[in-house]
PDB file of C-alpha atoms in Angstrom:
ATOM      1  CA  GLY A   9      61.258   7.988   0.853  1.00 64.00           C
ATOM      2  CA  ALA A  10      63.177  10.358  -2.224  1.00 70.00           C
ATOM      3  CA  VAL A  11      62.835   9.153  -6.141  1.00 87.00           C
ATOM      4  CA  VAL A  12      65.236   8.367  -8.910  1.00 92.00           C
ATOM      5  CA  SER A  13      64.199   8.121 -12.171  1.00 94.00           C
ATOM      6  CA  GLN A  14      66.244   6.922 -14.736  1.00 96.00           C
ATOM      7  CA  HIS A  15      65.677   5.648 -18.335  1.00 96.00           C
ATOM      8  CA  PRO A  16      65.467   3.760 -20.543  1.00 96.00           C
ATOM      9  CA  SER A  17      65.877   0.561 -18.143  1.00 95.00           C
ATOM     10  CA  ARG A  18      66.731  -1.516 -20.738  1.00 96.00           C
ATOM     11  CA  VAL A  19      68.789  -0.815 -24.630  1.00 97.00           C
ATOM     12  CA  ILE A  20      70.147  -2.823 -27.352  1.00 97.00           C
ATOM     13  CA  CYS A  21      72.450  -0.481 -29.855  1.00 96.00           C
ATOM     14  CA  LYS A  22      74.841  -1.329 -32.757  1.00 96.00           C
ATOM     15  CA  SER A  23      78.656  -0.951 -32.426  1.00 97.00           C
ATOM     16  CA  GLY A  24      79.342   2.645 -32.633  1.00 96.00           C
ATOM     17  CA  THR A  25      76.199   4.283 -31.726  1.00 97.00           C
ATOM     18  CA  SER A  26      75.672   6.586 -29.033  1.00 97.00           C
ATOM     19  CA  VAL A  27      73.583   5.743 -26.251  1.00 97.00           C
ATOM     20  CA  LYS A  28      72.180   8.702 -24.188  1.00 97.00           C
ATOM     21  CA  ILE A  29      70.436   7.497 -20.472  1.00 97.00           C
ATOM     22  CA  GLU A  30      68.705   9.985 -18.389  1.00 97.00           C
ATOM     23  CA  CYS A  31      68.346   9.975 -14.595  1.00 95.00           C
ATOM     24  CA  ARG A  32      66.086  12.427 -12.792  1.00 94.00           C
ATOM     25  CA  SER A  33      64.837  13.199  -8.835  1.00 91.00           C
ATOM     26  CA  LEU A  34      61.377  13.561  -9.422  1.00 91.00           C
ATOM     27  CA  ASP A  35      60.486  15.043  -5.600  1.00 85.00           C
ATOM     28  CA  PHE A  36      63.411  16.599  -4.749  1.00 84.00           C
ATOM     29  CA  GLN A  37      66.396  18.981  -5.947  1.00 86.00           C
ATOM     30  CA  ALA A  38      69.375  17.267  -6.330  1.00 84.00           C
ATOM     31  CA  THR A  39      73.343  19.311  -6.283  1.00 80.00           C
ATOM     32  CA  THR A  40      74.815  15.975  -7.082  1.00 84.00           C
ATOM     33  CA  MET A  41      74.002  12.835  -8.705  1.00 90.00           C
ATOM     34  CA  PHE A  42      76.695   9.773  -9.224  1.00 91.00           C
ATOM     35  CA  TRP A  43      76.735   7.359 -12.010  1.00 95.00           C
ATOM     36  CA  TYR A  44      78.057   3.909 -12.081  1.00 94.00           C
ATOM     37  CA  ARG A  45      78.566   0.617 -13.807  1.00 95.00           C
ATOM     38  CA  GLN A  46      78.161  -2.837 -12.259  1.00 91.00           C
ATOM     39  CA  PHE A  47      79.719  -5.573 -14.385  1.00 90.00           C
ATOM     40  CA  PRO A  48      78.085  -9.050 -14.088  1.00 85.00           C
ATOM     41  CA  LYS A  49      78.724 -10.683 -10.534  1.00 80.00           C
ATOM     42  CA  GLN A  50      80.674  -7.551  -9.968  1.00 83.00           C
ATOM     43  CA  SER A  51      80.627  -4.412  -7.342  1.00 84.00           C
ATOM     44  CA  LEU A  52      78.836  -0.954  -8.712  1.00 88.00           C
ATOM     45  CA  MET A  53      82.149   1.439 -10.106  1.00 91.00           C
ATOM     46  CA  LEU A  54      81.692   4.585  -9.662  1.00 90.00           C
ATOM     47  CA  MET A  55      82.714   6.630 -12.682  1.00 94.00           C
ATOM     48  CA  ALA A  56      82.045  10.232 -12.245  1.00 93.00           C
ATOM     49  CA  THR A  57      80.180  12.667  -9.932  1.00 89.00           C
ATOM     50  CA  SER A  58      78.045  15.067 -11.578  1.00 87.00           C
ATOM     51  CA  ASN A  59      77.525  18.730 -10.519  1.00 82.00           C
ATOM     52  CA  GLU A  60      74.179  21.122 -11.317  1.00 80.00           C
ATOM     53  CA  GLY A  61      76.093  22.959 -13.916  1.00 79.00           C
ATOM     54  CA  SER A  62      79.898  22.195 -13.425  1.00 81.00           C
ATOM     55  CA  LYS A  63      81.858  19.606 -15.421  1.00 86.00           C
ATOM     56  CA  ALA A  64      81.497  16.581 -13.971  1.00 90.00           C
ATOM     57  CA  THR A  65      84.486  15.042 -11.945  1.00 91.00           C
ATOM     58  CA  TYR A  66      85.564  11.300 -13.663  1.00 94.00           C
ATOM     59  CA  GLU A  67      87.303   8.472 -11.476  1.00 91.00           C
ATOM     60  CA  GLN A  68      90.437   7.402 -12.789  1.00 91.00           C
ATOM     61  CA  GLY A  69      90.548   5.447 -15.813  1.00 93.00           C
ATOM     62  CA  VAL A  70      87.051   6.164 -17.019  1.00 95.00           C
ATOM     63  CA  GLU A  71      87.021   8.204 -20.499  1.00 94.00           C
ATOM     64  CA  LYS A  72      85.266  11.593 -20.332  1.00 93.00           C
ATOM     65  CA  ASP A  73      85.089  11.714 -24.046  1.00 94.00           C
ATOM     66  CA  LYS A  74      83.678   8.569 -24.266  1.00 96.00           C
ATOM     67  CA  PHE A  75      81.257   8.841 -21.115  1.00 97.00           C
ATOM     68  CA  LEU A  76      79.461  12.487 -21.514  1.00 96.00           C
ATOM     69  CA  ILE A  77      77.672  13.971 -18.599  1.00 94.00           C
ATOM     70  CA  ASN A  78      75.559  16.453 -18.357  1.00 90.00           C
ATOM     71  CA  HIS A  79      73.890  18.040 -15.158  1.00 87.00           C
ATOM     72  CA  ALA A  80      71.877  20.695 -16.691  1.00 82.00           C
ATOM     73  CA  SER A  81      69.137  21.092 -14.047  1.00 88.00           C
ATOM     74  CA  LEU A  82      68.811  20.510 -10.061  1.00 87.00           C
ATOM     75  CA  THR A  83      66.936  17.262 -11.196  1.00 91.00           C
ATOM     76  CA  LEU A  84      68.379  16.350 -14.173  1.00 93.00           C
ATOM     77  CA  SER A  85      71.648  14.360 -15.503  1.00 93.00           C
ATOM     78  CA  THR A  86      72.243  12.902 -18.178  1.00 95.00           C
ATOM     79  CA  LEU A  87      75.122  10.375 -19.812  1.00 97.00           C
ATOM     80  CA  THR A  88      75.847   9.418 -23.170  1.00 97.00           C
ATOM     81  CA  VAL A  89      77.986   6.808 -24.151  1.00 97.00           C
ATOM     82  CA  THR A  90      79.653   7.757 -27.568  1.00 97.00           C
ATOM     83  CA  SER A  91      80.811   5.597 -29.792  1.00 96.00           C
ATOM     84  CA  ALA A  92      79.201   2.280 -28.259  1.00 96.00           C
ATOM     85  CA  HIS A  93      81.683  -1.097 -28.108  1.00 96.00           C
ATOM     86  CA  PRO A  94      80.119  -4.407 -26.925  1.00 96.00           C
ATOM     87  CA  GLU A  95      82.864  -4.333 -24.178  1.00 95.00           C
ATOM     88  CA  ASP A  96      80.861  -0.913 -23.146  1.00 96.00           C
ATOM     89  CA  SER A  97      77.549  -3.789 -22.186  1.00 96.00           C
ATOM     90  CA  SER A  98      76.825  -2.729 -18.553  1.00 95.00           C
ATOM     91  CA  PHE A  99      74.501  -1.996 -15.863  1.00 95.00           C
ATOM     92  CA  TYR A 100      74.891   2.311 -15.660  1.00 96.00           C
ATOM     93  CA  ILE A 101      73.001   3.110 -12.729  1.00 95.00           C
ATOM     94  CA  CYS A 102      72.580   6.799 -11.334  1.00 95.00           C
ATOM     95  CA  SER A 103      71.643   7.809  -7.700  1.00 92.00           C
ATOM     96  CA  ALA A 104      71.569  10.967  -6.219  1.00 88.00           C
ATOM     97  CA  ARG A 105      71.701  12.223  -2.766  1.00 77.00           C
ATOM     98  CA  GLU A 106      68.059  13.899  -1.215  1.00 66.00           C
ATOM     99  CA  GLY A 107      69.840  16.707   1.624  1.00 57.00           C
ATOM    100  CA  PRO A 108      72.658  18.862   1.496  1.00 55.00           C
ATOM    101  CA  THR A 109      74.947  16.938   3.355  1.00 57.00           C
ATOM    102  CA  LYS A 110      77.025  13.831   2.351  1.00 52.00           C
ATOM    103  CA  TYR A 111      75.317  12.127   5.085  1.00 55.00           C
ATOM    104  CA  THR A 112      71.656  11.797   3.671  1.00 66.00           C
ATOM    105  CA  GLU A 113      70.386   8.681   2.424  1.00 71.00           C
ATOM    106  CA  ALA A 114      71.268   8.144  -1.566  1.00 78.00           C
ATOM    107  CA  PHE A 115      68.655   7.319  -3.564  1.00 86.00           C
ATOM    108  CA  PHE A 116      69.359   4.972  -6.943  1.00 91.00           C
ATOM    109  CA  GLY A 117      67.483   4.789 -10.095  1.00 93.00           C
ATOM    110  CA  GLN A 118      66.526   1.384 -11.055  1.00 93.00           C
ATOM    111  CA  GLY A 119      69.343   1.540 -13.361  1.00 94.00           C
ATOM    112  CA  THR A 120      69.303   0.742 -17.640  1.00 96.00           C
ATOM    113  CA  ARG A 121      71.142  -2.262 -18.974  1.00 95.00           C
ATOM    114  CA  LEU A 122      73.130  -1.618 -22.007  1.00 97.00           C
ATOM    115  CA  THR A 123      73.847  -4.128 -24.555  1.00 96.00           C
ATOM    116  CA  VAL A 124      76.029  -3.296 -27.565  1.00 97.00           C
ATOM    117  CA  VAL A 125      75.881  -5.688 -30.091  1.00 96.00           C
TER     118      VAL A 125
ATOM    119  CA  ARG B   9      94.064  -3.562  -2.494  1.00 71.00           C
ATOM    120  CA  LYS B  10      90.413  -2.725  -3.313  1.00 81.00           C
ATOM    121  CA  GLU B  11      88.863   0.072  -1.482  1.00 87.00           C
ATOM    122  CA  VAL B  12      86.532  -2.057   0.043  1.00 92.00           C
ATOM    123  CA  GLU B  13      86.744  -5.532   0.392  1.00 94.00           C
ATOM    124  CA  GLN B  14      83.852  -8.225   1.468  1.00 94.00           C
ATOM    125  CA  ASP B  15      83.520 -11.901   1.876  1.00 89.00           C
ATOM    126  CA  PRO B  16      83.476 -13.172  -1.195  1.00 80.00           C
ATOM    127  CA  GLY B  17      80.515 -15.369  -0.415  1.00 87.00           C
ATOM    128  CA  PRO B  18      77.915 -16.872  -1.456  1.00 93.00           C
ATOM    129  CA  PHE B  19      76.396 -17.237   1.939  1.00 95.00           C
ATOM    130  CA  ASN B  20      73.442 -20.509   1.829  1.00 96.00           C
ATOM    131  CA  VAL B  21      71.477 -20.891   5.472  1.00 97.00           C
ATOM    132  CA  PRO B  22      68.536 -22.082   6.505  1.00 97.00           C
ATOM    133  CA  GLU B  23      65.659 -20.026   7.485  1.00 97.00           C
ATOM    134  CA  GLY B  24      66.020 -18.803  11.487  1.00 97.00           C
ATOM    135  CA  ALA B  25      70.008 -18.895  10.918  1.00 97.00           C
ATOM    136  CA  THR B  26      72.219 -16.230  12.228  1.00 98.00           C
ATOM    137  CA  VAL B  27      74.202 -14.526   9.402  1.00 97.00           C
ATOM    138  CA  ALA B  28      77.190 -12.596   9.887  1.00 97.00           C
ATOM    139  CA  PHE B  29      79.101 -10.211   7.008  1.00 97.00           C
ATOM    140  CA  ASN B  30      82.057  -9.182   7.245  1.00 96.00           C
ATOM    141  CA  CYS B  31      83.603  -5.369   5.647  1.00 96.00           C
ATOM    142  CA  THR B  32      87.190  -4.276   5.496  1.00 96.00           C
ATOM    143  CA  TYR B  33      88.122  -0.505   3.826  1.00 94.00           C
ATOM    144  CA  SER B  34      91.897   0.511   3.405  1.00 91.00           C
ATOM    145  CA  ASN B  35      91.445   4.775   3.630  1.00 84.00           C
ATOM    146  CA  SER B  36      91.631   5.457   7.083  1.00 80.00           C
ATOM    147  CA  ALA B  37      90.151   8.415   6.405  1.00 80.00           C
ATOM    148  CA  SER B  38      86.527   6.916   5.228  1.00 80.00           C
ATOM    149  CA  GLN B  39      84.050   9.101   6.824  1.00 78.00           C
ATOM    150  CA  SER B  40      80.144   7.746   6.399  1.00 87.00           C
ATOM    151  CA  PHE B  41      79.571   3.837   6.606  1.00 91.00           C
ATOM    152  CA  PHE B  42      76.392   2.404   5.434  1.00 93.00           C
ATOM    153  CA  TRP B  43      75.487  -1.174   4.527  1.00 95.00           C
ATOM    154  CA  TYR B  44      72.443  -1.481   1.133  1.00 94.00           C
ATOM    155  CA  ARG B  45      71.060  -4.348  -0.175  1.00 95.00           C
ATOM    156  CA  GLN B  46      70.479  -5.420  -4.347  1.00 93.00           C
ATOM    157  CA  ASP B  47      68.596  -7.904  -5.890  1.00 92.00           C
ATOM    158  CA  CYS B  48      68.978  -9.234  -8.347  1.00 86.00           C
ATOM    159  CA  ARG B  49      69.319  -6.997 -11.439  1.00 80.00           C
ATOM    160  CA  LYS B  50      67.719  -4.258  -9.166  1.00 87.00           C
ATOM    161  CA  GLU B  51      69.033  -0.831  -7.362  1.00 88.00           C
ATOM    162  CA  PRO B  52      70.506  -1.189  -4.700  1.00 90.00           C
ATOM    163  CA  LYS B  53      69.126   0.189  -1.840  1.00 90.00           C
ATOM    164  CA  LEU B  54      70.156   1.398   2.030  1.00 90.00           C
ATOM    165  CA  LEU B  55      69.551  -1.025   5.188  1.00 94.00           C
ATOM    166  CA  MET B  56      71.383   0.820   7.510  1.00 93.00           C
ATOM    167  CA  SER B  57      73.699   3.345   8.220  1.00 90.00           C
ATOM    168  CA  VAL B  58      76.940   2.184  10.595  1.00 92.00           C
ATOM    169  CA  TYR B  59      77.345   4.519  13.724  1.00 87.00           C
ATOM    170  CA  SER B  60      80.904   4.096  15.490  1.00 86.00           C
ATOM    171  CA  SER B  61      78.771   3.038  18.505  1.00 87.00           C
ATOM    172  CA  GLY B  62      77.507   0.481  16.765  1.00 88.00           C
ATOM    173  CA  ASN B  63      73.463   0.085  16.179  1.00 93.00           C
ATOM    174  CA  GLU B  64      70.591  -2.294  15.548  1.00 94.00           C
ATOM    175  CA  ASP B  65      67.663  -2.064  13.792  1.00 94.00           C
ATOM    176  CA  GLY B  66      65.489  -5.142  14.336  1.00 96.00           C
ATOM    177  CA  ARG B  67      67.003  -8.319  13.627  1.00 97.00           C
ATOM    178  CA  PHE B  68      69.788  -6.432  11.741  1.00 97.00           C
ATOM    179  CA  THR B  69      73.031  -5.210  13.685  1.00 97.00           C
ATOM    180  CA  ALA B  70      75.785  -3.031  12.493  1.00 96.00           C
ATOM    181  CA  GLN B  71      79.182  -2.476  13.990  1.00 96.00           C
ATOM    182  CA  LEU B  72      81.692  -0.296  12.972  1.00 95.00           C
ATOM    183  CA  ASN B  73      85.609  -0.487  14.047  1.00 93.00           C
ATOM    184  CA  ARG B  74      87.637   2.253  13.420  1.00 91.00           C
ATOM    185  CA  ALA B  75      90.781   1.787  14.806  1.00 92.00           C
ATOM    186  CA  SER B  76      91.083  -2.007  12.746  1.00 93.00           C
ATOM    187  CA  GLN B  77      88.929  -0.463   9.716  1.00 93.00           C
ATOM    188  CA  TYR B  78      86.165  -3.128   9.965  1.00 94.00           C
ATOM    189  CA  ILE B  79      82.687  -3.075   9.402  1.00 96.00           C
ATOM    190  CA  SER B  80      80.113  -5.661  10.167  1.00 97.00           C
ATOM    191  CA  LEU B  81      76.218  -6.853   9.580  1.00 97.00           C
ATOM    192  CA  LEU B  82      74.266  -9.051  11.548  1.00 97.00           C
ATOM    193  CA  ILE B  83      71.050 -10.891  10.593  1.00 98.00           C
ATOM    194  CA  ARG B  84      69.406 -12.851  13.342  1.00 98.00           C
ATOM    195  CA  ASP B  85      66.588 -14.671  12.557  1.00 98.00           C
ATOM    196  CA  SER B  86      66.903 -15.196   9.620  1.00 98.00           C
ATOM    197  CA  LYS B  87      63.672 -15.213   6.248  1.00 97.00           C
ATOM    198  CA  LEU B  88      63.472 -16.004   3.083  1.00 97.00           C
ATOM    199  CA  SER B  89      63.232 -12.371   2.339  1.00 97.00           C
ATOM    200  CA  ASP B  90      66.329 -11.627   3.659  1.00 97.00           C
ATOM    201  CA  SER B  91      68.081 -13.821  -0.158  1.00 97.00           C
ATOM    202  CA  ALA B  92      70.075 -11.016  -1.768  1.00 96.00           C
ATOM    203  CA  THR B  93      73.179  -9.633  -2.141  1.00 94.00           C
ATOM    204  CA  TYR B  94      74.468  -7.335   0.754  1.00 96.00           C
ATOM    205  CA  LEU B  95      77.104  -4.580   0.197  1.00 94.00           C
ATOM    206  CA  CYS B  96      79.301  -2.631   2.218  1.00 95.00           C
ATOM    207  CA  VAL B  97      79.404   1.305   1.367  1.00 92.00           C
ATOM    208  CA  VAL B  98      81.584   3.676   2.427  1.00 91.00           C
ATOM    209  CA  THR B  99      82.183   7.224   1.664  1.00 86.00           C
ATOM    210  CA  ARG B 100      85.343   9.112   1.280  1.00 75.00           C
ATOM    211  CA  ARG B 101      86.842  12.125   3.251  1.00 67.00           C
ATOM    212  CA  GLY B 102      86.167  15.249   1.726  1.00 62.00           C
ATOM    213  CA  SER B 103      84.256  13.985  -1.214  1.00 60.00           C
ATOM    214  CA  GLN B 104      80.987  14.819  -2.595  1.00 65.00           C
ATOM    215  CA  GLY B 105      79.857  11.852  -1.151  1.00 68.00           C
ATOM    216  CA  ASN B 106      80.760   9.593  -3.242  1.00 77.00           C
ATOM    217  CA  LEU B 107      79.784   6.189  -2.266  1.00 83.00           C
ATOM    218  CA  ILE B 108      81.790   3.208  -2.692  1.00 87.00           C
ATOM    219  CA  PHE B 109      81.075  -0.008  -2.766  1.00 90.00           C
ATOM    220  CA  GLY B 110      82.658  -3.551  -2.359  1.00 92.00           C
ATOM    221  CA  LYS B 111      81.597  -6.300  -4.205  1.00 89.00           C
ATOM    222  CA  GLY B 112      79.009  -7.920  -2.095  1.00 92.00           C
ATOM    223  CA  THR B 113      78.297 -11.023  -0.466  1.00 94.00           C
ATOM    224  CA  LYS B 114      75.622 -13.039  -1.677  1.00 94.00           C
ATOM    225  CA  LEU B 115      72.918 -14.606   0.777  1.00 96.00           C
ATOM    226  CA  SER B 116      70.616 -17.283  -0.015  1.00 96.00           C
ATOM    227  CA  VAL B 117      68.148 -18.361   2.657  1.00 97.00           C
ATOM    228  CA  LYS B 118      66.449 -21.581   2.054  1.00 96.00           C
ATOM    229  CA  PRO B 119      63.612 -23.058   3.626  1.00 95.00           C
TER     230      PRO B 119
END
């Protein structure tokens, strides 16, 4: 299957700092990528949909100024958590679709475990 | 009401047991349906898509009832390696294929 690489896999940062997470599709072009967050024992919650060359679409309740998403190329999307707080500590995971339609399989990155201290 | 709801679990079963997972979705316009599997602290991986006519892949059978907005997954002859969290997933109609996840049901298969 297609490969989606996410980096870093784990990061610890201080409150008030910013953290950037990268999501790359290694062997296919992804026009659309998705960012999710998962708290312990909770479901994956969609944060935003990232479109190459345009602004991301955020889900209700997700602060776009806090979670900056950039999708500069067909193989790279980044999520920057700005002014991080301990409550932002979570598992962040991206996914991308290989094909042009919404019916094709979505592949996930390995996830980033963020701990804000 | 959550968009996708699943049995809270966990399910603890012996090897060889048959296990059934249930899922309901609230948006009648939901378009595509999947079961994903997530191992502890790992990313989700597609287990199988779910089609209106029902589909089977080895020991796994998925069914969809659009009228009841209900999805199921049946695992027969469960193996130790089936231990994981099973996620019911739907896509929203008119979206760009956003996957909406249920909370998941944890399965533990014991020897």
